[in-house]
PDB file of C-alpha atoms in Angstrom:
ATOM      1  CA  MET A   9    -102.496  11.056 114.673  1.00 54.00           C
ATOM      2  CA  THR A  10     -99.403  10.205 112.636  1.00 56.00           C
ATOM      3  CA  VAL A  11     -97.710  12.696 110.366  1.00 54.00           C
ATOM      4  CA  ASP A  12     -95.468  11.488 107.557  1.00 53.00           C
ATOM      5  CA  VAL A  13     -92.370  13.467 106.669  1.00 50.00           C
ATOM      6  CA  PRO A  14     -91.517  12.088 103.211  1.00 52.00           C
ATOM      7  CA  ARG A  15     -88.036  13.599 102.793  1.00 55.00           C
ATOM      8  CA  THR A  16     -86.602  11.619 105.662  1.00 56.00           C
ATOM      9  CA  GLY A  17     -89.116   8.837 105.998  1.00 59.00           C
ATOM     10  CA  ALA A  18     -89.507   9.871 109.629  1.00 61.00           C
ATOM     11  CA  ARG A  19     -92.873   9.894 111.320  1.00 68.00           C
ATOM     12  CA  LEU A  20     -93.989  12.168 114.079  1.00 73.00           C
ATOM     13  CA  GLU A  21     -96.821  11.220 116.351  1.00 81.00           C
ATOM     14  CA  ALA A  22     -98.674  14.333 117.521  1.00 86.00           C
ATOM     15  CA  ASP A  23     -99.327  12.665 120.877  1.00 88.00           C
ATOM     16  CA  GLU A  24     -95.616  11.927 121.274  1.00 91.00           C
ATOM     17  CA  TYR A  25     -94.702  15.534 120.437  1.00 94.00           C
ATOM     18  CA  LEU A  26     -97.310  16.836 122.874  1.00 95.00           C
ATOM     19  CA  TYR A  27     -95.952  14.484 125.533  1.00 96.00           C
ATOM     20  CA  PHE A  28     -92.633  16.365 125.436  1.00 97.00           C
ATOM     21  CA  VAL A  29     -94.320  19.766 125.320  1.00 97.00           C
ATOM     22  CA  THR A  30     -96.366  18.756 128.369  1.00 97.00           C
ATOM     23  CA  ARG A  31     -93.260  17.483 130.209  1.00 97.00           C
ATOM     24  CA  ALA A  32     -91.536  20.829 129.689  1.00 98.00           C
ATOM     25  CA  PHE A  33     -94.524  22.851 130.849  1.00 98.00           C
ATOM     26  CA  ASP A  34     -95.153  20.504 133.795  1.00 98.00           C
ATOM     27  CA  GLY A  35     -91.531  20.885 134.878  1.00 98.00           C
ATOM     28  CA  MET A  36     -91.750  24.672 134.733  1.00 98.00           C
ATOM     29  CA  LEU A  37     -95.068  24.786 136.580  1.00 98.00           C
ATOM     30  CA  ALA A  38     -93.740  22.396 139.252  1.00 98.00           C
ATOM     31  CA  ALA A  39     -90.771  24.709 139.818  1.00 98.00           C
ATOM     32  CA  LEU A  40     -93.150  27.640 140.238  1.00 98.00           C
ATOM     33  CA  GLY A  41     -95.242  25.541 142.615  1.00 98.00           C
ATOM     34  CA  THR A  42     -92.296  25.291 145.002  1.00 97.00           C
ATOM     35  CA  LEU A  43     -92.125  29.094 145.135  1.00 97.00           C
ATOM     36  CA  GLY A  44     -95.841  29.734 145.529  1.00 95.00           C
ATOM     37  CA  ASP A  45     -97.771  32.770 144.378  1.00 97.00           C
ATOM     38  CA  GLU A  46     -95.880  34.977 146.820  1.00 93.00           C
ATOM     39  CA  ARG A  47     -92.550  34.429 144.955  1.00 97.00           C
ATOM     40  CA  ILE A  48     -93.291  33.529 141.325  1.00 98.00           C
ATOM     41  CA  ASN A  49     -93.318  37.174 140.261  1.00 98.00           C
ATOM     42  CA  ASP A  50     -90.009  38.002 141.987  1.00 98.00           C
ATOM     43  CA  ARG A  51     -86.936  38.691 139.879  1.00 97.00           C
ATOM     44  CA  PRO A  52     -83.563  37.408 141.015  1.00 96.00           C
ATOM     45  CA  PRO A  53     -80.991  40.086 141.841  1.00 93.00           C
ATOM     46  CA  LEU A  54     -79.202  39.660 138.501  1.00 92.00           C
ATOM     47  CA  ALA A  55     -79.033  42.211 135.703  1.00 93.00           C
ATOM     48  CA  GLY A  56     -81.746  41.534 133.133  1.00 93.00           C
ATOM     49  CA  ALA A  57     -83.236  38.587 135.023  1.00 96.00           C
ATOM     50  CA  ASN A  58     -86.868  37.664 134.540  1.00 98.00           C
ATOM     51  CA  SER A  59     -89.328  36.354 137.084  1.00 98.00           C
ATOM     52  CA  PRO A  60     -90.210  32.662 136.904  1.00 98.00           C
ATOM     53  CA  TYR A  61     -93.790  33.654 136.070  1.00 98.00           C
ATOM     54  CA  ALA A  62     -92.668  35.802 133.137  1.00 98.00           C
ATOM     55  CA  ILE A  63     -90.481  33.014 131.754  1.00 98.00           C
ATOM     56  CA  VAL A  64     -93.325  30.482 131.746  1.00 98.00           C
ATOM     57  CA  TYR A  65     -95.765  33.077 130.398  1.00 98.00           C
ATOM     58  CA  HIS A  66     -93.257  33.745 127.609  1.00 98.00           C
ATOM     59  CA  CYS A  67     -93.071  29.996 126.871  1.00 98.00           C
ATOM     60  CA  ALA A  68     -96.845  29.745 126.522  1.00 98.00           C
ATOM     61  CA  GLU A  69     -96.738  32.687 124.119  1.00 98.00           C
ATOM     62  CA  VAL A  70     -93.840  31.091 122.194  1.00 97.00           C
ATOM     63  CA  ALA A  71     -95.850  27.901 121.668  1.00 98.00           C
ATOM     64  CA  GLU A  72     -98.998  29.843 120.792  1.00 97.00           C
ATOM     65  CA  TYR A  73     -97.183  32.057 118.294  1.00 96.00           C
ATOM     66  CA  TRP A  74     -94.911  29.534 116.596  1.00 96.00           C
ATOM     67  CA  ILE A  75     -97.374  26.650 116.382  1.00 97.00           C
ATOM     68  CA  GLY A  76    -100.664  28.536 116.281  1.00 97.00           C
ATOM     69  CA  HIS A  77     -99.656  31.456 114.086  1.00 97.00           C
ATOM     70  CA  VAL A  78     -96.566  30.444 112.125  1.00 96.00           C
ATOM     71  CA  LEU A  79     -97.413  26.755 111.570  1.00 96.00           C
ATOM     72  CA  ALA A  80    -101.223  26.719 111.603  1.00 95.00           C
ATOM     73  CA  GLY A  81    -101.978  30.227 110.363  1.00 95.00           C
ATOM     74  CA  ARG A  82    -104.080  31.527 113.230  1.00 95.00           C
ATOM     75  CA  PRO A  83    -103.973  35.319 113.738  1.00 96.00           C
ATOM     76  CA  SER A  84    -101.543  36.686 116.309  1.00 95.00           C
ATOM     77  CA  ALA A  85    -101.312  39.925 118.237  1.00 94.00           C
ATOM     78  CA  ARG A  86     -98.239  38.856 120.188  1.00 94.00           C
ATOM     79  CA  ASP A  87     -96.296  41.493 122.101  1.00 95.00           C
ATOM     80  CA  ARG A  88     -93.040  39.681 122.809  1.00 94.00           C
ATOM     81  CA  ALA A  89     -91.500  42.481 124.878  1.00 94.00           C
ATOM     82  CA  ALA A  90     -94.541  42.609 127.183  1.00 97.00           C
ATOM     83  CA  GLU A  91     -94.233  38.887 127.939  1.00 97.00           C
ATOM     84  CA  PHE A  92     -91.232  39.540 130.177  1.00 97.00           C
ATOM     85  CA  GLN A  93     -93.214  42.047 132.260  1.00 97.00           C
ATOM     86  CA  ALA A  94     -96.159  39.679 132.809  1.00 98.00           C
ATOM     87  CA  THR A  95     -97.292  38.909 136.357  1.00 98.00           C
ATOM     88  CA  GLY A  96    -100.023  36.714 137.756  1.00 98.00           C
ATOM     89  CA  THR A  97    -100.913  33.642 139.753  1.00 98.00           C
ATOM     90  CA  LEU A  98     -99.874  30.036 139.387  1.00 98.00           C
ATOM     91  CA  ASP A  99    -103.481  28.933 138.839  1.00 98.00           C
ATOM     92  CA  GLY A 100    -103.916  31.509 136.084  1.00 98.00           C
ATOM     93  CA  LEU A 101    -100.726  30.350 134.424  1.00 98.00           C
ATOM     94  CA  ARG A 102    -101.808  26.706 134.667  1.00 98.00           C
ATOM     95  CA  ARG A 103    -105.060  27.606 132.907  1.00 98.00           C
ATOM     96  CA  GLN A 104    -103.190  29.490 130.192  1.00 98.00           C
ATOM     97  CA  VAL A 105    -100.827  26.563 129.570  1.00 98.00           C
ATOM     98  CA  ALA A 106    -103.765  24.118 129.406  1.00 98.00           C
ATOM     99  CA  GLU A 107    -105.591  26.331 126.896  1.00 98.00           C
ATOM    100  CA  VAL A 108    -102.476  26.704 124.743  1.00 97.00           C
ATOM    101  CA  SER A 109    -101.943  22.931 124.847  1.00 96.00           C
ATOM    102  CA  ASP A 110    -105.516  22.320 123.682  1.00 96.00           C
ATOM    103  CA  ARG A 111    -105.066  24.738 120.772  1.00 96.00           C
ATOM    104  CA  ILE A 112    -101.740  23.139 119.825  1.00 95.00           C
ATOM    105  CA  ARG A 113    -103.383  19.710 119.725  1.00 93.00           C
ATOM    106  CA  ALA A 114    -105.993  21.087 117.317  1.00 94.00           C
ATOM    107  CA  ASP A 115    -103.323  22.876 115.258  1.00 93.00           C
ATOM    108  CA  LEU A 116    -101.407  19.638 114.754  1.00 91.00           C
ATOM    109  CA  ALA A 117    -104.433  17.727 113.463  1.00 85.00           C
ATOM    110  CA  GLY A 118    -103.771  17.263 109.775  1.00 75.00           C
ATOM    111  CA  ALA A 119    -100.576  19.311 109.733  1.00 81.00           C
ATOM    112  CA  GLY A 120     -98.237  18.504 106.854  1.00 81.00           C
ATOM    113  CA  LEU A 121     -94.904  18.777 108.577  1.00 80.00           C
ATOM    114  CA  ASP A 122     -92.813  18.830 105.422  1.00 81.00           C
ATOM    115  CA  ALA A 123     -94.739  21.852 104.135  1.00 85.00           C
ATOM    116  CA  ALA A 124     -93.832  25.475 104.588  1.00 91.00           C
ATOM    117  CA  PRO A 125     -95.531  27.131 107.568  1.00 94.00           C
ATOM    118  CA  ALA A 126     -98.703  29.129 106.937  1.00 94.00           C
ATOM    119  CA  ASN A 127     -97.080  32.393 108.100  1.00 94.00           C
ATOM    120  CA  PRO A 128     -93.462  33.491 108.143  1.00 87.00           C
ATOM    121  CA  PRO A 129     -92.172  34.356 111.605  1.00 86.00           C
ATOM    122  CA  SER A 130     -91.641  37.976 112.504  1.00 81.00           C
ATOM    123  CA  PRO A 131     -88.064  39.045 111.766  1.00 79.00           C
ATOM    124  CA  ASP A 132     -88.102  40.799 115.171  1.00 77.00           C
ATOM    125  CA  TYR A 133     -88.321  37.489 117.033  1.00 76.00           C
ATOM    126  CA  GLN A 134     -85.270  35.488 117.967  1.00 67.00           C
ATOM    127  CA  GLY A 135     -86.045  32.361 116.037  1.00 76.00           C
ATOM    128  CA  PRO A 136     -83.900  30.282 113.724  1.00 81.00           C
ATOM    129  CA  ASP A 137     -82.076  32.249 111.042  1.00 83.00           C
ATOM    130  CA  ARG A 138     -83.221  30.041 108.186  1.00 85.00           C
ATOM    131  CA  PRO A 139     -86.546  29.122 106.611  1.00 84.00           C
ATOM    132  CA  LEU A 140     -88.292  26.296 108.438  1.00 88.00           C
ATOM    133  CA  THR A 141     -90.677  23.544 107.498  1.00 89.00           C
ATOM    134  CA  CYS A 142     -93.549  22.906 109.861  1.00 92.00           C
ATOM    135  CA  ALA A 143     -91.414  20.165 111.438  1.00 91.00           C
ATOM    136  CA  GLY A 144     -88.678  22.744 112.016  1.00 91.00           C
ATOM    137  CA  VAL A 145     -91.192  25.018 113.737  1.00 94.00           C
ATOM    138  CA  LEU A 146     -92.090  22.195 116.129  1.00 96.00           C
ATOM    139  CA  LEU A 147     -88.428  21.503 116.840  1.00 94.00           C
ATOM    140  CA  HIS A 148     -87.854  25.198 117.530  1.00 95.00           C
ATOM    141  CA  VAL A 149     -90.696  25.228 120.059  1.00 97.00           C
ATOM    142  CA  LEU A 150     -89.212  22.200 121.857  1.00 97.00           C
ATOM    143  CA  GLU A 151     -85.812  23.910 121.809  1.00 96.00           C
ATOM    144  CA  GLU A 152     -87.296  26.995 123.476  1.00 97.00           C
ATOM    145  CA  LEU A 153     -89.296  25.040 126.050  1.00 98.00           C
ATOM    146  CA  ALA A 154     -86.311  22.888 127.016  1.00 97.00           C
ATOM    147  CA  GLN A 155     -83.942  25.805 127.496  1.00 97.00           C
ATOM    148  CA  HIS A 156     -86.502  27.837 129.420  1.00 98.00           C
ATOM    149  CA  ASN A 157     -87.371  24.848 131.620  1.00 98.00           C
ATOM    150  CA  GLY A 158     -83.765  24.883 132.793  1.00 97.00           C
ATOM    151  CA  GLN A 159     -83.856  28.661 133.163  1.00 97.00           C
ATOM    152  CA  VAL A 160     -86.951  28.439 135.374  1.00 98.00           C
ATOM    153  CA  GLU A 161     -85.280  25.831 137.584  1.00 98.00           C
ATOM    154  CA  LEU A 162     -82.143  27.967 137.960  1.00 97.00           C
ATOM    155  CA  THR A 163     -84.225  31.077 138.635  1.00 97.00           C
ATOM    156  CA  ARG A 164     -86.150  29.180 141.314  1.00 97.00           C
ATOM    157  CA  ASP A 165     -82.875  28.064 142.895  1.00 97.00           C
ATOM    158  CA  VAL A 166     -81.485  31.610 142.928  1.00 96.00           C
ATOM    159  CA  LEU A 167     -84.663  32.954 144.510  1.00 97.00           C
ATOM    160  CA  ARG A 168     -84.635  30.237 147.166  1.00 95.00           C
ATOM    161  CA  ALA A 169     -80.950  30.817 147.950  1.00 93.00           C
ATOM    162  CA  GLU A 170     -81.567  34.547 148.194  1.00 86.00           C
ATOM    163  CA  ARG A 171     -84.349  34.000 150.703  1.00 79.00           C
ATOM    164  CA  SER A 172     -82.231  31.711 152.878  1.00 76.00           C
ATOM    165  CA  ARG A 173     -79.497  34.345 153.310  1.00 69.00           C
TER     166      ARG A 173
END
């Protein structure tokens, strides 16, 4: 699927966008895989730190909310604060990410990226401080996934270093 963005003449291929979303999620899940189920729910000994599981869970919810709800207009009952308390298994998280990815693919079918999103984002969420087009929503999701991918890798490294002491 190709989406035209008339204001800039740019084109966005949904498959190309999803390639980068998948790379970010795959990187996060691979980092969790090196910790195993016995460590993915551990929090590093740093004030306010989140477990690797909670960070990836949060990322799945970010993608679901911003693309599914804000861009595509699906209903949302997101509890952002609860995302950082989430615990579970790597297999469960892999399933969640796969399901979110499938829904995103469907959400992007026929999306007019120069249009306004179907729903405004909640003012309680830490998103961009300006109105976004649908293309801006997609960029915001990539921004979040990229920064959290690095956070997961650093969190993994801290947890591994802590264990080796």
